[in-house]
PDB file of C-alpha atoms and ligand atoms in Angstrom:
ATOM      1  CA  UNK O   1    -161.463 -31.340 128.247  1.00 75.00           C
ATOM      2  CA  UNK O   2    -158.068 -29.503 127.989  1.00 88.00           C
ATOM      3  CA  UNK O   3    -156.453 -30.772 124.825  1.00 92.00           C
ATOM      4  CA  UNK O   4    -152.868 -29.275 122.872  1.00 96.00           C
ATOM      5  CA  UNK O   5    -152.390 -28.187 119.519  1.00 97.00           C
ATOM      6  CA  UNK O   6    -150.511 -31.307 117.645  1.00 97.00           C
ATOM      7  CA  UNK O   7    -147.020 -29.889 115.820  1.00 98.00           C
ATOM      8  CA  UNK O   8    -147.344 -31.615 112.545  1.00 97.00           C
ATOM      9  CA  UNK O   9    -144.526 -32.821 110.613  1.00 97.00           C
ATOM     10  CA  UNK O  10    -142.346 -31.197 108.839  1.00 96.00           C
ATOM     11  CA  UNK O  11    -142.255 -28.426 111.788  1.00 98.00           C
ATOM     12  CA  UNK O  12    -138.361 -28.380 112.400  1.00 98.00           C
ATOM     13  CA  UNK O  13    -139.589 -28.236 116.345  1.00 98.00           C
ATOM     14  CA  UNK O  14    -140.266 -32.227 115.623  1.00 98.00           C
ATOM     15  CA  UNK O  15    -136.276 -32.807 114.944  1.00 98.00           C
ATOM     16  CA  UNK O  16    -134.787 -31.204 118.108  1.00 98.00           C
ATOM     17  CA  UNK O  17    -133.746 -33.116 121.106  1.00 98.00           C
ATOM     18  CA  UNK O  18    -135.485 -32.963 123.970  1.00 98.00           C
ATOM     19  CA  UNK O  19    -134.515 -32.018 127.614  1.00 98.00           C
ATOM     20  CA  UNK O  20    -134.374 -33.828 130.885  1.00 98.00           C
ATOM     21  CA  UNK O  21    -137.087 -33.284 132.814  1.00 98.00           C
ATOM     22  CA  UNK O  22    -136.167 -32.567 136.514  1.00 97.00           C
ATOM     23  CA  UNK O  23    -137.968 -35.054 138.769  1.00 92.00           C
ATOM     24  CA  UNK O  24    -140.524 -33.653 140.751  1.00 85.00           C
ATOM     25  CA  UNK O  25    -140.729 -31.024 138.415  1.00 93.00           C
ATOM     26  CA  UNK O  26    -144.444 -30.003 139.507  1.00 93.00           C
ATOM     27  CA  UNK O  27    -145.614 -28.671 136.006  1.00 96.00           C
ATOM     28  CA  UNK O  28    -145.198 -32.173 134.897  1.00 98.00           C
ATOM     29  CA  UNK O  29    -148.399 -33.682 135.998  1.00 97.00           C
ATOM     30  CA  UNK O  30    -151.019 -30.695 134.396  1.00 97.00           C
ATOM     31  CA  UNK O  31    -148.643 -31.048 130.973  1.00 98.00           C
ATOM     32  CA  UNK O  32    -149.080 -34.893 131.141  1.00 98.00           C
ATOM     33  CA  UNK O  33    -152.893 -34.972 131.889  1.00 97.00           C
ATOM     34  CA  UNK O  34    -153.050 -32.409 128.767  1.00 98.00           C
ATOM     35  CA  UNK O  35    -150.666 -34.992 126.894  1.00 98.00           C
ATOM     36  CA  UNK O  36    -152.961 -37.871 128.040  1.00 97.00           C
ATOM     37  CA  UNK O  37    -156.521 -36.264 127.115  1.00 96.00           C
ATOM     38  CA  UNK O  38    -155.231 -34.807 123.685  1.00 97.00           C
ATOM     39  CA  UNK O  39    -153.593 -38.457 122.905  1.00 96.00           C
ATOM     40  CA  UNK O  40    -157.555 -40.092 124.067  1.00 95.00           C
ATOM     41  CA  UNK O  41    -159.127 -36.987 121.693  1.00 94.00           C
ATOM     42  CA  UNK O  42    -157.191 -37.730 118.617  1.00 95.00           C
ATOM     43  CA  UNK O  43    -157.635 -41.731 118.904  1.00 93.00           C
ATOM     44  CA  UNK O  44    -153.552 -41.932 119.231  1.00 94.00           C
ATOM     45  CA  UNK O  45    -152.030 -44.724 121.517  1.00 95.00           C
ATOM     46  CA  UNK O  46    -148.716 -42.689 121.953  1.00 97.00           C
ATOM     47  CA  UNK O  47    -148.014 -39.232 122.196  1.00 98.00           C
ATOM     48  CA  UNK O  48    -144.435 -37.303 123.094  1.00 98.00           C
ATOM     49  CA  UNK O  49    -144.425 -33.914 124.498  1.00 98.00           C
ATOM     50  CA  UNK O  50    -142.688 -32.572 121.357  1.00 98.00           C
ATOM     51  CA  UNK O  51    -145.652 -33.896 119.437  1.00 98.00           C
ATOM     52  CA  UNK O  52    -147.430 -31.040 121.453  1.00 98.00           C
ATOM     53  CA  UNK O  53    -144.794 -27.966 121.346  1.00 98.00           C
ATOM     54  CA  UNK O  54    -142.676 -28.997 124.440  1.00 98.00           C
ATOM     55  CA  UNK O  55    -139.197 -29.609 124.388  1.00 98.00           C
ATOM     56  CA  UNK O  56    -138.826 -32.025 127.397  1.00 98.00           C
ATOM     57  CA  UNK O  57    -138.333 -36.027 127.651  1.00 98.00           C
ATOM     58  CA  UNK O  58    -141.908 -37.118 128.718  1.00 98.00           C
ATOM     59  CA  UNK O  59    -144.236 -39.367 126.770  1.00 98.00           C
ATOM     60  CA  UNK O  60    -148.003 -40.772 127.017  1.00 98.00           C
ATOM     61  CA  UNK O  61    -148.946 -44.593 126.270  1.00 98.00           C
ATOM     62  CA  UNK O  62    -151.963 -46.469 126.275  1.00 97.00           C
ATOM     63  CA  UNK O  63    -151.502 -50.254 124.208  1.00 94.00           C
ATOM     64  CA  UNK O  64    -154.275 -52.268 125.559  1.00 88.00           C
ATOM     65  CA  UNK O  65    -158.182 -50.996 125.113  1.00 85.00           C
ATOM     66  CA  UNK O  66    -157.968 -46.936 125.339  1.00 82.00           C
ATOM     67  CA  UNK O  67    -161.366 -46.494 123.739  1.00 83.00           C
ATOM     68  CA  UNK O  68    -163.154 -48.784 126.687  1.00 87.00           C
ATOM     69  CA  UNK O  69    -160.639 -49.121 129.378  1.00 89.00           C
ATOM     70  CA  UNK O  70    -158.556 -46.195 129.636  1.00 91.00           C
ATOM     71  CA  UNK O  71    -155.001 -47.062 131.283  1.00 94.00           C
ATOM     72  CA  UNK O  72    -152.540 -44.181 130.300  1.00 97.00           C
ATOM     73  CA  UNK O  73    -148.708 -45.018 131.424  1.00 98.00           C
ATOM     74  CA  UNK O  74    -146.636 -41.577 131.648  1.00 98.00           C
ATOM     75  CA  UNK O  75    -142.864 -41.935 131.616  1.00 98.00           C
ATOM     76  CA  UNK O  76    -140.848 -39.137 132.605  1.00 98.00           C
ATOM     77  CA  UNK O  77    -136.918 -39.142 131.092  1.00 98.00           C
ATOM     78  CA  UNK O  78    -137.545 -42.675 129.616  1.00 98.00           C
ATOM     79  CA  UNK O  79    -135.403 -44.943 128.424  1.00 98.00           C
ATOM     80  CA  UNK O  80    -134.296 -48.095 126.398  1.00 98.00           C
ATOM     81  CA  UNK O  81    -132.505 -50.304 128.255  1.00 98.00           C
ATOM     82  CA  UNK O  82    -133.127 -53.372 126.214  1.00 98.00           C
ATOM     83  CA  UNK O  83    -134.496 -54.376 122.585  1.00 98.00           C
ATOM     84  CA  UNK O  84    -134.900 -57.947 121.984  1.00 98.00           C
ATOM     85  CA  UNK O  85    -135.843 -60.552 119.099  1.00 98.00           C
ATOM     86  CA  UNK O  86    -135.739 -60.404 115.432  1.00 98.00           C
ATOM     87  CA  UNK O  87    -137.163 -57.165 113.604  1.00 98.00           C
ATOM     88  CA  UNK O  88    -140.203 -56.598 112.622  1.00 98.00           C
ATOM     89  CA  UNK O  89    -140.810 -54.478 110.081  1.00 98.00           C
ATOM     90  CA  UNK O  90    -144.929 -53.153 110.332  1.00 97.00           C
ATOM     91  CA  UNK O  91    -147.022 -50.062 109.015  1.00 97.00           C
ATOM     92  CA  UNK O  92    -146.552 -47.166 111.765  1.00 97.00           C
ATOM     93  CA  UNK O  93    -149.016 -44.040 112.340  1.00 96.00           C
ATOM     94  CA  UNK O  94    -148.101 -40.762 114.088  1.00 97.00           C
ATOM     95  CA  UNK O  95    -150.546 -37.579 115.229  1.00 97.00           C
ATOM     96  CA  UNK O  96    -147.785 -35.716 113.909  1.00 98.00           C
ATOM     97  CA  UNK O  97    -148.179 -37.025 110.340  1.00 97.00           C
ATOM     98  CA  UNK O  98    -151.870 -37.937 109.710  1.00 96.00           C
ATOM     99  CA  UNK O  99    -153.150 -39.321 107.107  1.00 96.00           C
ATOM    100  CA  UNK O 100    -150.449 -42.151 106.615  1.00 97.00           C
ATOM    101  CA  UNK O 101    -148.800 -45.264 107.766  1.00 96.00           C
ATOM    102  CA  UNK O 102    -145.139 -46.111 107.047  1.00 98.00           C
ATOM    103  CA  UNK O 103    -143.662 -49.171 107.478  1.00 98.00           C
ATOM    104  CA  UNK O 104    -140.677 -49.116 110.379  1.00 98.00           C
ATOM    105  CA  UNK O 105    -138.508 -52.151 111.263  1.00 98.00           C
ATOM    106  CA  UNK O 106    -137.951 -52.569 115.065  1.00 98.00           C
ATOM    107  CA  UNK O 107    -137.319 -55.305 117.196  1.00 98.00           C
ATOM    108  CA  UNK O 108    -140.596 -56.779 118.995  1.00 98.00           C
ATOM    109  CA  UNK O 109    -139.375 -56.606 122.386  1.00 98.00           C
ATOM    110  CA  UNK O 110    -138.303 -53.318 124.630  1.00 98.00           C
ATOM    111  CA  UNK O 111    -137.267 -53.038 128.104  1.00 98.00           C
ATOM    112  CA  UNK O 112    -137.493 -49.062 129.167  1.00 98.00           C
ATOM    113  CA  UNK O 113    -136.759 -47.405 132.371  1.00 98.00           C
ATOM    114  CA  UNK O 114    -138.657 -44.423 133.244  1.00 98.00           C
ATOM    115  CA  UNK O 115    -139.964 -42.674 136.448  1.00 98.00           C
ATOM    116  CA  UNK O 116    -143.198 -42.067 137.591  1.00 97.00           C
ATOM    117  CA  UNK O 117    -144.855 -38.635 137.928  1.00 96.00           C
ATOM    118  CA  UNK O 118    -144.546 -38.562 141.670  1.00 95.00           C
ATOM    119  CA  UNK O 119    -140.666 -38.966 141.031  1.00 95.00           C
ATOM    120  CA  UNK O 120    -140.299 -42.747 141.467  1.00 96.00           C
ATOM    121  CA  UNK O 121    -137.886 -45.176 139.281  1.00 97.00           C
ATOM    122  CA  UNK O 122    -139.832 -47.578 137.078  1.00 98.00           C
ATOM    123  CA  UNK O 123    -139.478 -50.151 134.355  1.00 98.00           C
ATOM    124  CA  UNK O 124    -141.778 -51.443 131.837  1.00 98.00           C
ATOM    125  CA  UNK O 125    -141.533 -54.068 129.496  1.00 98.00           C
ATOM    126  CA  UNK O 126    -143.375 -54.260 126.059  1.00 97.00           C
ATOM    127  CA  UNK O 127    -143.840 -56.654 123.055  1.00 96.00           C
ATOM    128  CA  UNK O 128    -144.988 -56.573 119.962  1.00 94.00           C
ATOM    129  CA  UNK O 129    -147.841 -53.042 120.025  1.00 96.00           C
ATOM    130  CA  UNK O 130    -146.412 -51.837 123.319  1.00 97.00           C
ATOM    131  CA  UNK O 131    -142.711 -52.460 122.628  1.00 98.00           C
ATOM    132  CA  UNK O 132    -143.115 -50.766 119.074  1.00 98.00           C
ATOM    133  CA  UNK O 133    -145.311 -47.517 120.733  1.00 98.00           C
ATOM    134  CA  UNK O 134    -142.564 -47.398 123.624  1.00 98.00           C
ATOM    135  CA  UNK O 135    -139.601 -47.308 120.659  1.00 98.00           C
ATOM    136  CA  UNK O 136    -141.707 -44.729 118.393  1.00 98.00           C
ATOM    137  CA  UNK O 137    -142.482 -42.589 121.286  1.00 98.00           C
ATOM    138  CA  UNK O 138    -138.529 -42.541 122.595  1.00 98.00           C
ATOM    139  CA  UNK O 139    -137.691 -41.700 119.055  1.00 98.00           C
ATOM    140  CA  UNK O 140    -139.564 -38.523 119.022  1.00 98.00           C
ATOM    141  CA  UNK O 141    -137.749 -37.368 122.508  1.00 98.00           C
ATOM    142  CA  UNK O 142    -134.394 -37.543 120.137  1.00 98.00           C
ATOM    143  CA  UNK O 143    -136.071 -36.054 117.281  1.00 98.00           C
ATOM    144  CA  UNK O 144    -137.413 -39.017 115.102  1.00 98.00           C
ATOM    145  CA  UNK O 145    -140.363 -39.041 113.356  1.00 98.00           C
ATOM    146  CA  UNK O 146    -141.305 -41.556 111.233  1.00 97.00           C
ATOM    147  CA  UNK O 147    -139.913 -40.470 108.215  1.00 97.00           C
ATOM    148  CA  UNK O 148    -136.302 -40.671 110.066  1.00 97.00           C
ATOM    149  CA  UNK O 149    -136.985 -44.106 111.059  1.00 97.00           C
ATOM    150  CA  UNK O 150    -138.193 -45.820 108.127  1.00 98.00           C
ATOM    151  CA  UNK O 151    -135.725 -46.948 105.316  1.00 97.00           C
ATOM    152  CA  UNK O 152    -134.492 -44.688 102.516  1.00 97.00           C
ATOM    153  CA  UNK O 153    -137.069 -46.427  99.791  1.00 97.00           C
ATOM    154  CA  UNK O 154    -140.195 -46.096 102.578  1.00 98.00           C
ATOM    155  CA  UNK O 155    -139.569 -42.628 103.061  1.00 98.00           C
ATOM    156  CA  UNK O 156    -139.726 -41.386  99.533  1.00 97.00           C
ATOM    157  CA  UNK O 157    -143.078 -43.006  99.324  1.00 97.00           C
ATOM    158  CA  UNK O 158    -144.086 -41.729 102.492  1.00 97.00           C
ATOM    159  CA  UNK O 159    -143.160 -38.384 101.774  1.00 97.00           C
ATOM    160  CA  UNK O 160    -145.257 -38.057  98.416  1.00 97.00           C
ATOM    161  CA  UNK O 161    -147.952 -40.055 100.281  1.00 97.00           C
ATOM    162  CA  UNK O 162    -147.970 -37.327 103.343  1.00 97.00           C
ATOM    163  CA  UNK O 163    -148.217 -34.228 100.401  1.00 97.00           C
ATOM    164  CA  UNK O 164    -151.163 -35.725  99.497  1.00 97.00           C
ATOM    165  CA  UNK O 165    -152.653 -36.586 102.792  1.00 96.00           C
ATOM    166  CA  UNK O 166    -151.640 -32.696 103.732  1.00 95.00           C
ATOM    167  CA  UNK O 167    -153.195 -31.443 100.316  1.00 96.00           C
ATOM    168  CA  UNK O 168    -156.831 -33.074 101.265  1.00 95.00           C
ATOM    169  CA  UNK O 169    -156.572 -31.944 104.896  1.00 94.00           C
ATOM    170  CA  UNK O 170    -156.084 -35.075 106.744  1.00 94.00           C
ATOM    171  CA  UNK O 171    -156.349 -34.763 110.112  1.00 91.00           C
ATOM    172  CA  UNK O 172    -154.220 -35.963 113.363  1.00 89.00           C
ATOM    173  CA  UNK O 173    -155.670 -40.050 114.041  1.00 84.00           C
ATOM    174  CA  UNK O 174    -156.677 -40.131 110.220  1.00 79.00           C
ATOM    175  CA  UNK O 175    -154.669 -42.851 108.682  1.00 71.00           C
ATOM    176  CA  UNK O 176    -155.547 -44.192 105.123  1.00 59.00           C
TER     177      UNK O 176
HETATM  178 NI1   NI W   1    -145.467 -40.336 116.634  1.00 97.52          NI
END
């Protein structure tokens, strides 16, 4: 199976904002098949292309029952169009910074336009995991990663917690 090499934070690549993708763009179905089977390899229910070394708005999910039921969603140039209902705030993983969870406060509910890979407009809604994965996802397209979207208390624990995780080798879909 062809899988990508997962940019780990803190690779500056990780904080750049990503490109449009041109619709129809036919290099966009190989590099999301390659998005979708190195997501399934490394146990991830998101991935964004950044999180794999490419600078353009495109992003993998899979909320429901990837181990048993595959059912990847790819969303080219996605985006929020509505958040709804009070924040949450809940323990977060990323491939690009394995070995921890950090908690991130987001609103349960997102409403996202996208399109499809054969070039048609979509929209998906998502609550609770779905609308959280959708919102992490997005983030990395503008150069989020976790540690950018947590609060200012979180992230020095999650920074001293990922040196650690780093110094025993933890690996992309390890959380602790
Ligand atoms: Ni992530």
């Amino acid at each position: 199976m062809d899988t990508l090499k997962i940019v780990l934070a803190p690779d500056p690549f990780l904080r750049e904002q990503c490109e449009p993708c041109e619709i129809g763009d036919p290099t966009l179905k190989p590099l999301a098949n390659k998005m979708t089977n190195t997501m399934y390899a490394n146990h991830g229910c998101g991935l964004a292309a950044p999180q794999v070394g490419v600078k353009k708005r495109i992003i993998v999910v899979d909320c429901d029952d990837p181990e048993n039921n595959p059912n990847p969603i790819v969303l080219v140039n996605p985006e929020i169009i509505a958040l709804d209902g009070s924040p949450v705030k809940e323990e977060e993983g990323c491939l690009s910074c394995p070995g921890i969870s950090v908690p991130v406060t987001r609103q349960p509910f997102a409403r996202v336009r996208y399109y499809d890979l054969d070039g048609n407009e979509c929209t998906i809604e998502g609550e609770d995991l779905l609308g959280r994965c959708l919102q992490h996802e997005i983030d990395h397209l503008n150069g989020k990663t976790l540690f950018e979207s947590c609060n200012a208390l979180d992230r020095i624990r999650a920074i001293h917690e990922y040196k650690q995780a780093l110094a025993r080798g933890a690996k992309p879909g390890e959380v602790e």
